[in-house]
Structures are given as structure tokens and as C-alpha cells.
Amino acid sequence: MISIPHKAKQFLVLLAKLLIVGGAFYFIYNQLANNDKLDWQKFIVLFKKNQSVLGISFILLLSVLNRYFEILKWQNLAEVIHKISLYEATKQVLAALTAGIFTPNGVGEYAGKALYYPKSEAKRVIFLNLICNGIQMILTIIFGIFGLLYFNAQFNVIATKTVAILFGGFVLLLIVLFSLKKIKIKGYSIEKLIHKINEIPKTVHRKNIVLGILRYLVFSHQYYFLFLGFDVDLPYLTLMAAITSVYFLASSLPTFQFLDFAVKGSVAIYFFGILGVNEWIVIFISTLMWFLNVVLPVVLGSYFVLNFKTKTGE
């Protein structure tokens, strides 16, 4: 095996840090500066009309809570390996988010967290991160299906027959997957995955679910309150049904973190267009959600990436 000199290794690590941080900021700037659908003049006029220190503080608080619950989720799951402090969990979550911003579906986040642990624990870290993200995806699907059904009952976007076929297909897929759970692919099977999940203490799973629900309620209601701030006056259930539907459908599409707001924005335009909401308002709110819940944490995460020190132990 070729041995890399210590100085060269330090240079490569520094180069990787600069590339990650530089790439993250480039993509953020590119999306904000070159998006011709963002009408900043309209935003400034509306902002001046509705500006409220209390309102802005409340929206920012929801962003802090959103990421805080995610950090608590990771701290809770990481205890399966060893206990970590809230600061350590914050460092790992924010640095991993920064590393994953320009990778497909944030896969860089898995590697980002694994780097904080010995190589011998890499597989366990990736698995725990999969559990951490997996519960959020399951909750998004559950809330999203109910939201979509309610929205569809109100506006008949999809024919009842189509809904029945899709639901039947989903149930059939679950039956097939569980009937083939013992079949192994490269040494892995659904049965083995279930066994690995069951090895994690039930108290950890319960806490993970509760924190996941709290996080979902925070960011979905942040979306809701932003619509209220932009003078969108719609019934609570109708607006929340549209929001949960958007998150469900947008999360089902493969994308990059830095394009997250564009994907959600495109889906949101369709749903909120049915509700008669102006397109520019939908785009602005989607962009604000992305800025508050991805860009700001990435700015903080950049500090942890630049101060990252490689593990020497195995």
C-alpha cells in the first residue's frame, strides 16, 4: 500500500475542506443570484408592508427548532455507538449537511458523519444515519398521503380510480417485499435489515419517532406561517394538506440539496396554483424555506468543516 507523507496528507485534507466549503457557497450564490423567477422588488414591498420583529423572530426560531430536533435525533441514535455531547452532535450534523449539499439526495452527509468516527465504526454510522433520515421520510410519506387524500377530496386533482390503483400498487409492493425478505443481494436482505433495526433499543426508536414528528410539525408549520406572512388567506386544513402533499411528492424525486427549493418550488407551484396563490409568492416562500433551513445551517457547518481534524485511530 502506498504511504502518503504527513504534509501531503494535510494538504489534501485542507484542499478537500476548501472544495467542500467553496462548492457549497458557489452553488448557494448561483441559485440566489441567477434565478430570474425571484422578483426581489415585490418581496421588498411586501416585506416593508408586513415587517414585524416578532414575526421574523418567530420564523427564525422555527428554523432553529427544525435543526435542533434533527441534532437531538442524531445525538439519540449516536448513543448506540457511544454517548456524544449536544455540541458534538451539532458539529457532526452541520458539517455533514455542508458536505452533502451538492451530492445527489445528500449522500455526502453519510460520509460527512462517518469521518467523525473511527473507520471500524463507519458502517454503523452510515446505518444509523439511514435510520435517522428514514424515519423522517416515513413520516413525510404518512403525513403526505393523508394530505394528498384530503386535497384530492376537495379539488379532485386525481381520479378516485387512479388513487385506488396507486394505493393497491403500494400495498402489493409491500407484500412482495416482505414475501421476498429472505432473498439476499450481495449478502444483504430485508430480513437482515429488520434484524439490525431491532438490535437498536426500543427507547432509542421511540425517541427518534417523537423527535421526527416534532421536526416535521415545525418545518411544515414554518411553511404555513410564511404563507400567512405573504397575505395568503386559506383555511388551515387546505393549506396544510397542500404543504404536506408538496413535501411528500418533492421528497420522492431524486435531487441535490442545493436544488431542493427548486424541486419543491416546482411541485408547490402546481398545488398552490390550484388554490389561486400567485406563482412568485410560492417561489419566494420555497426559496426562503431553503435559505432558512439549508443555507444558514450550511454557513455554520462550513466552520466545522474547516476545523475538522481527521481521526488517527481505528
Short mmCIF file of C-alpha atoms in Angstrom, two decimals:
data_model
loop_
_atom_site.label_atom_id
_atom_site.label_comp_id
_atom_site.label_asym_id
_atom_site.label_seq_id
_atom_site.Cartn_x
_atom_site.Cartn_y
_atom_site.Cartn_z
CA MET A 1 0.00 0.00 0.00
CA ILE A 2 1.37 3.46 -0.96
CA SER A 3 2.10 5.63 2.07
CA ILE A 4 1.20 9.30 1.76
CA PRO A 5 3.59 11.70 3.55
CA HIS A 6 2.02 13.54 6.51
CA LYS A 7 2.49 17.00 4.91
CA ALA A 8 0.90 15.83 1.66
CA LYS A 9 -1.99 14.29 3.60
CA GLN A 10 -2.54 17.56 5.49
CA PHE A 11 -2.55 19.47 2.18
CA LEU A 12 -5.08 17.06 0.63
CA VAL A 13 -7.37 17.35 3.68
CA LEU A 14 -7.17 21.18 3.53
CA LEU A 15 -7.88 21.09 -0.22
CA ALA A 16 -10.92 18.84 0.34
CA LYS A 17 -12.22 21.21 3.05
CA LEU A 18 -11.83 24.25 0.78
CA LEU A 19 -13.51 22.44 -2.13
CA ILE A 20 -16.49 21.42 0.03
CA VAL A 21 -16.98 24.90 1.53
CA GLY A 22 -16.18 26.72 -1.73
CA GLY A 23 -18.51 24.44 -3.71
CA ALA A 24 -21.33 24.90 -1.16
CA PHE A 25 -21.11 28.70 -1.29
CA TYR A 26 -20.81 28.74 -5.08
CA PHE A 27 -24.00 26.70 -5.52
CA ILE A 28 -25.86 28.85 -2.97
CA TYR A 29 -24.80 32.09 -4.67
CA ASN A 30 -25.57 30.70 -8.13
CA GLN A 31 -29.12 29.74 -7.16
CA LEU A 32 -29.91 33.06 -5.47
CA ALA A 33 -28.23 35.41 -7.97
CA ASN A 34 -29.26 33.74 -11.24
CA ASN A 35 -32.88 32.79 -10.50
CA ASP A 36 -34.88 35.10 -12.80
CA LYS A 37 -38.16 33.91 -11.23
CA LEU A 38 -37.35 35.72 -7.97
CA ASP A 39 -38.90 39.19 -8.07
CA TRP A 40 -36.99 40.96 -5.30
CA GLN A 41 -38.89 44.23 -5.79
CA LYS A 42 -42.23 42.58 -4.96
CA PHE A 43 -40.64 40.86 -1.98
CA ILE A 44 -39.22 44.14 -0.58
CA VAL A 45 -42.60 45.91 -0.98
CA LEU A 46 -44.44 43.10 0.83
CA PHE A 47 -41.72 42.81 3.46
CA LYS A 48 -41.92 46.54 4.28
CA LYS A 49 -45.71 46.27 4.48
CA ASN A 50 -45.75 43.27 6.84
CA GLN A 51 -42.38 43.60 8.60
CA SER A 52 -42.55 42.60 12.24
CA VAL A 53 -39.62 41.94 14.56
CA LEU A 54 -41.76 39.42 16.45
CA GLY A 55 -42.85 37.68 13.24
CA ILE A 56 -39.30 37.45 11.84
CA SER A 57 -38.00 36.22 15.21
CA PHE A 58 -40.70 33.55 15.29
CA ILE A 59 -39.84 32.28 11.78
CA LEU A 60 -36.12 32.19 12.69
CA LEU A 61 -36.97 30.33 15.92
CA LEU A 62 -38.76 27.66 13.87
CA SER A 63 -35.59 27.25 11.74
CA VAL A 64 -33.51 26.81 14.90
CA LEU A 65 -36.02 24.27 16.28
CA ASN A 66 -36.07 22.39 12.97
CA ARG A 67 -32.31 21.84 13.03
CA TYR A 68 -32.27 21.40 16.85
CA PHE A 69 -34.66 18.44 16.65
CA GLU A 70 -32.50 16.95 13.88
CA ILE A 71 -29.43 17.33 16.10
CA LEU A 72 -31.26 15.67 19.02
CA LYS A 73 -32.26 12.81 16.72
CA TRP A 74 -28.63 12.22 15.76
CA GLN A 75 -27.41 12.54 19.36
CA ASN A 76 -30.02 9.96 20.38
CA LEU A 77 -29.02 7.47 17.63
CA ALA A 78 -25.27 8.03 18.03
CA GLU A 79 -25.57 6.76 21.62
CA VAL A 80 -25.82 3.26 20.11
CA ILE A 81 -22.08 3.66 19.34
CA HIS A 82 -21.14 5.96 22.24
CA LYS A 83 -22.58 8.99 24.00
CA ILE A 84 -21.85 12.35 22.42
CA SER A 85 -22.50 15.87 23.71
CA LEU A 86 -25.06 18.22 22.16
CA TYR A 87 -22.17 20.32 20.79
CA GLU A 88 -20.56 17.25 19.20
CA ALA A 89 -23.89 16.23 17.64
CA THR A 90 -24.36 19.81 16.33
CA LYS A 91 -20.88 19.77 14.82
CA GLN A 92 -21.45 16.42 13.08
CA VAL A 93 -24.93 17.30 11.74
CA LEU A 94 -24.00 20.75 10.38
CA ALA A 95 -20.67 19.63 8.87
CA ALA A 96 -22.36 16.64 7.24
CA LEU A 97 -25.11 18.89 5.83
CA THR A 98 -22.43 21.11 4.29
CA ALA A 99 -20.64 18.10 2.79
CA GLY A 100 -23.91 16.77 1.35
CA ILE A 101 -25.29 19.97 -0.18
CA PHE A 102 -24.11 19.25 -3.74
CA THR A 103 -24.35 15.46 -3.73
CA PRO A 104 -27.39 13.51 -5.06
CA ASN A 105 -30.04 13.23 -2.32
CA GLY A 106 -27.46 14.43 0.22
CA VAL A 107 -25.45 11.16 0.16
CA GLY A 108 -22.35 13.15 1.12
CA GLU A 109 -24.00 13.64 4.51
CA TYR A 110 -23.44 9.94 5.30
CA ALA A 111 -19.70 10.19 4.58
CA GLY A 112 -19.53 13.51 6.45
CA LYS A 113 -20.76 11.96 9.69
CA ALA A 114 -18.68 8.79 9.27
CA LEU A 115 -15.48 10.89 9.18
CA TYR A 116 -16.05 11.85 12.83
CA TYR A 117 -15.77 8.20 13.88
CA PRO A 118 -13.07 5.52 13.62
CA LYS A 119 -13.08 3.59 10.30
CA SER A 120 -14.19 0.46 12.17
CA GLU A 121 -17.49 2.23 13.02
CA ALA A 122 -18.13 3.66 9.53
CA LYS A 123 -20.78 1.08 8.55
CA ARG A 124 -22.67 1.55 11.84
CA VAL A 125 -22.62 5.34 11.44
CA ILE A 126 -23.98 5.10 7.89
CA PHE A 127 -26.68 2.67 9.07
CA LEU A 128 -27.70 4.92 11.98
CA ASN A 129 -27.83 7.93 9.65
CA LEU A 130 -30.07 5.85 7.37
CA ILE A 131 -32.38 5.24 10.34
CA CYS A 132 -32.26 8.95 11.22
CA ASN A 133 -33.26 10.02 7.69
CA GLY A 134 -35.50 7.01 7.15
CA ILE A 135 -37.95 7.86 9.93
CA GLN A 136 -38.22 11.41 8.56
CA MET A 137 -39.03 10.02 5.11
CA ILE A 138 -41.64 7.61 6.54
CA LEU A 139 -43.32 10.49 8.43
CA THR A 140 -43.24 12.61 5.25
CA ILE A 141 -44.97 9.77 3.38
CA ILE A 142 -47.61 9.21 6.10
CA PHE A 143 -48.49 12.91 6.52
CA GLY A 144 -48.21 13.40 2.77
CA ILE A 145 -50.63 10.61 1.87
CA PHE A 146 -53.27 11.94 4.27
CA GLY A 147 -52.68 15.47 2.99
CA LEU A 148 -52.90 14.34 -0.63
CA LEU A 149 -56.12 12.41 0.02
CA TYR A 150 -57.70 15.43 1.74
CA PHE A 151 -56.52 17.80 -1.01
CA ASN A 152 -57.77 15.42 -3.69
CA ALA A 153 -61.18 15.08 -1.97
CA GLN A 154 -61.50 18.89 -2.07
CA PHE A 155 -60.22 19.57 -5.59
CA ASN A 156 -60.37 16.19 -7.39
CA VAL A 157 -56.86 16.50 -8.85
CA ILE A 158 -56.56 12.74 -9.32
CA ALA A 159 -59.49 10.49 -10.23
CA THR A 160 -60.72 8.19 -7.42
CA LYS A 161 -59.97 5.16 -9.60
CA THR A 162 -56.34 6.29 -10.05
CA VAL A 163 -55.96 6.79 -6.28
CA ALA A 164 -57.29 3.27 -5.67
CA ILE A 165 -54.88 1.80 -8.25
CA LEU A 166 -51.89 3.64 -6.76
CA PHE A 167 -52.81 2.59 -3.21
CA GLY A 168 -53.35 -1.01 -4.34
CA GLY A 169 -49.97 -0.99 -6.11
CA PHE A 170 -48.26 0.31 -2.98
CA VAL A 171 -49.83 -2.41 -0.79
CA LEU A 172 -48.87 -5.06 -3.40
CA LEU A 173 -45.27 -3.80 -3.42
CA LEU A 174 -45.08 -4.11 0.39
CA ILE A 175 -46.46 -7.67 0.25
CA VAL A 176 -43.91 -8.66 -2.43
CA LEU A 177 -41.01 -7.10 -0.50
CA PHE A 178 -41.88 -8.88 2.74
CA SER A 179 -42.53 -12.19 0.98
CA LEU A 180 -39.01 -11.96 -0.51
CA LYS A 181 -37.40 -10.71 2.69
CA LYS A 182 -35.05 -13.71 2.97
CA ILE A 183 -33.60 -13.28 -0.52
CA LYS A 184 -30.06 -11.91 -0.27
CA ILE A 185 -28.44 -9.39 -2.61
CA LYS A 186 -24.66 -9.11 -2.06
CA GLY A 187 -25.12 -10.53 1.45
CA TYR A 188 -27.96 -8.15 2.39
CA SER A 189 -31.66 -8.92 2.77
CA ILE A 190 -34.78 -7.23 4.17
CA GLU A 191 -34.82 -9.80 6.98
CA LYS A 192 -31.24 -8.89 7.92
CA LEU A 193 -32.12 -5.19 7.79
CA ILE A 194 -35.12 -5.73 10.13
CA HIS A 195 -32.88 -7.71 12.48
CA LYS A 196 -30.32 -4.86 12.52
CA ILE A 197 -33.08 -2.33 13.23
CA ASN A 198 -34.39 -4.48 16.10
CA GLU A 199 -30.91 -4.52 17.65
CA ILE A 200 -31.30 -0.82 18.40
CA PRO A 201 -33.05 -0.33 21.80
CA LYS A 202 -36.78 0.43 21.57
CA THR A 203 -36.31 3.56 23.72
CA VAL A 204 -33.97 4.96 21.04
CA HIS A 205 -36.54 4.20 18.30
CA ARG A 206 -39.37 5.81 20.28
CA LYS A 207 -37.37 8.96 20.92
CA ASN A 208 -36.34 9.07 17.26
CA ILE A 209 -40.00 8.89 16.16
CA VAL A 210 -41.14 11.59 18.63
CA LEU A 211 -38.32 13.95 17.58
CA GLY A 212 -39.07 13.20 13.91
CA ILE A 213 -42.75 14.14 14.38
CA LEU A 214 -41.79 17.35 16.21
CA ARG A 215 -39.37 18.27 13.42
CA TYR A 216 -41.99 17.60 10.74
CA LEU A 217 -44.57 19.74 12.56
CA VAL A 218 -42.04 22.57 12.93
CA PHE A 219 -40.94 22.87 9.28
CA SER A 220 -44.41 22.24 7.82
CA HIS A 221 -45.88 24.97 10.06
CA GLN A 222 -42.99 27.28 9.23
CA TYR A 223 -44.14 26.93 5.60
CA TYR A 224 -47.71 27.64 6.76
CA PHE A 225 -46.78 30.80 8.73
CA LEU A 226 -44.73 32.13 5.81
CA PHE A 227 -47.84 31.88 3.61
CA LEU A 228 -49.77 33.83 6.24
CA GLY A 229 -46.97 36.43 6.24
CA PHE A 230 -47.39 36.79 2.47
CA ASP A 231 -51.12 37.54 2.91
CA VAL A 232 -52.30 34.10 1.70
CA ASP A 233 -55.69 33.63 3.38
CA LEU A 234 -56.77 30.00 3.07
CA PRO A 235 -58.37 27.50 5.52
CA TYR A 236 -55.80 25.83 7.80
CA LEU A 237 -56.55 22.24 6.68
CA THR A 238 -56.49 23.14 2.97
CA LEU A 239 -53.16 24.93 3.28
CA MET A 240 -51.59 22.18 5.42
CA ALA A 241 -52.87 19.49 3.02
CA ALA A 242 -51.14 21.29 0.15
CA ILE A 243 -47.92 21.69 2.18
CA THR A 244 -47.78 18.02 3.24
CA SER A 245 -48.56 16.95 -0.34
CA VAL A 246 -45.72 19.12 -1.69
CA TYR A 247 -43.21 17.68 0.79
CA PHE A 248 -44.36 14.13 0.04
CA LEU A 249 -44.13 14.42 -3.76
CA ALA A 250 -40.96 16.55 -3.80
CA SER A 251 -39.18 14.15 -1.41
CA SER A 252 -39.99 11.27 -3.76
CA LEU A 253 -37.92 12.87 -6.55
CA PRO A 254 -34.14 12.36 -6.73
CA THR A 255 -32.41 15.72 -6.36
CA PHE A 256 -29.46 17.65 -4.97
CA GLN A 257 -29.67 19.60 -1.67
CA PHE A 258 -28.77 22.84 -3.44
CA LEU A 259 -31.69 22.28 -5.87
CA ASP A 260 -34.10 21.30 -3.10
CA PHE A 261 -36.01 24.59 -3.19
CA ALA A 262 -36.32 24.43 -7.00
CA VAL A 263 -37.85 20.94 -6.88
CA LYS A 264 -40.20 21.79 -4.00
CA GLY A 265 -40.98 25.11 -5.70
CA SER A 266 -41.97 23.39 -8.95
CA VAL A 267 -44.30 20.95 -7.16
CA ALA A 268 -45.63 23.75 -4.93
CA ILE A 269 -46.49 25.96 -7.94
CA TYR A 270 -48.82 23.22 -9.22
CA PHE A 271 -50.63 22.65 -5.90
CA PHE A 272 -50.84 26.27 -4.78
CA GLY A 273 -51.77 27.32 -8.32
CA ILE A 274 -54.95 25.26 -7.85
CA LEU A 275 -55.58 27.29 -4.67
CA GLY A 276 -55.11 30.54 -6.60
CA VAL A 277 -51.83 31.60 -4.94
CA ASN A 278 -49.55 33.80 -7.08
CA GLU A 279 -46.59 31.92 -8.58
CA TRP A 280 -43.99 34.46 -7.38
CA ILE A 281 -45.21 34.07 -3.75
CA VAL A 282 -44.86 30.28 -3.97
CA ILE A 283 -41.33 30.59 -5.43
CA PHE A 284 -40.29 33.11 -2.79
CA ILE A 285 -41.58 31.02 0.10
CA SER A 286 -39.89 27.88 -1.26
CA THR A 287 -36.65 29.86 -1.60
CA LEU A 288 -36.98 31.30 1.92
CA MET A 289 -37.58 27.82 3.36
CA TRP A 290 -34.44 26.61 1.58
CA PHE A 291 -32.44 29.64 2.74
CA LEU A 292 -33.56 29.37 6.38
CA ASN A 293 -33.28 25.58 6.71
CA VAL A 294 -30.37 24.72 4.40
CA VAL A 295 -28.27 27.80 3.59
CA LEU A 296 -27.96 29.18 7.15
CA PRO A 297 -27.05 25.76 8.67
CA VAL A 298 -24.52 25.25 5.81
CA VAL A 299 -22.89 28.62 6.66
CA LEU A 300 -22.48 27.41 10.27
CA GLY A 301 -21.47 23.94 9.10
CA SER A 302 -18.67 25.45 6.97
CA TYR A 303 -16.91 26.50 10.18
CA PHE A 304 -16.93 22.90 11.44
CA VAL A 305 -15.76 21.56 8.05
CA LEU A 306 -12.78 23.96 8.02
CA ASN A 307 -11.90 22.99 11.62
CA PHE A 308 -12.33 19.27 11.03
CA LYS A 309 -9.46 17.06 12.19
CA THR A 310 -9.06 13.56 10.74
CA LYS A 311 -9.30 10.55 13.04
CA THR A 312 -5.97 8.88 13.64
CA GLY A 313 -7.29 5.84 15.48
CA GLU A 314 -9.14 2.87 14.04
#
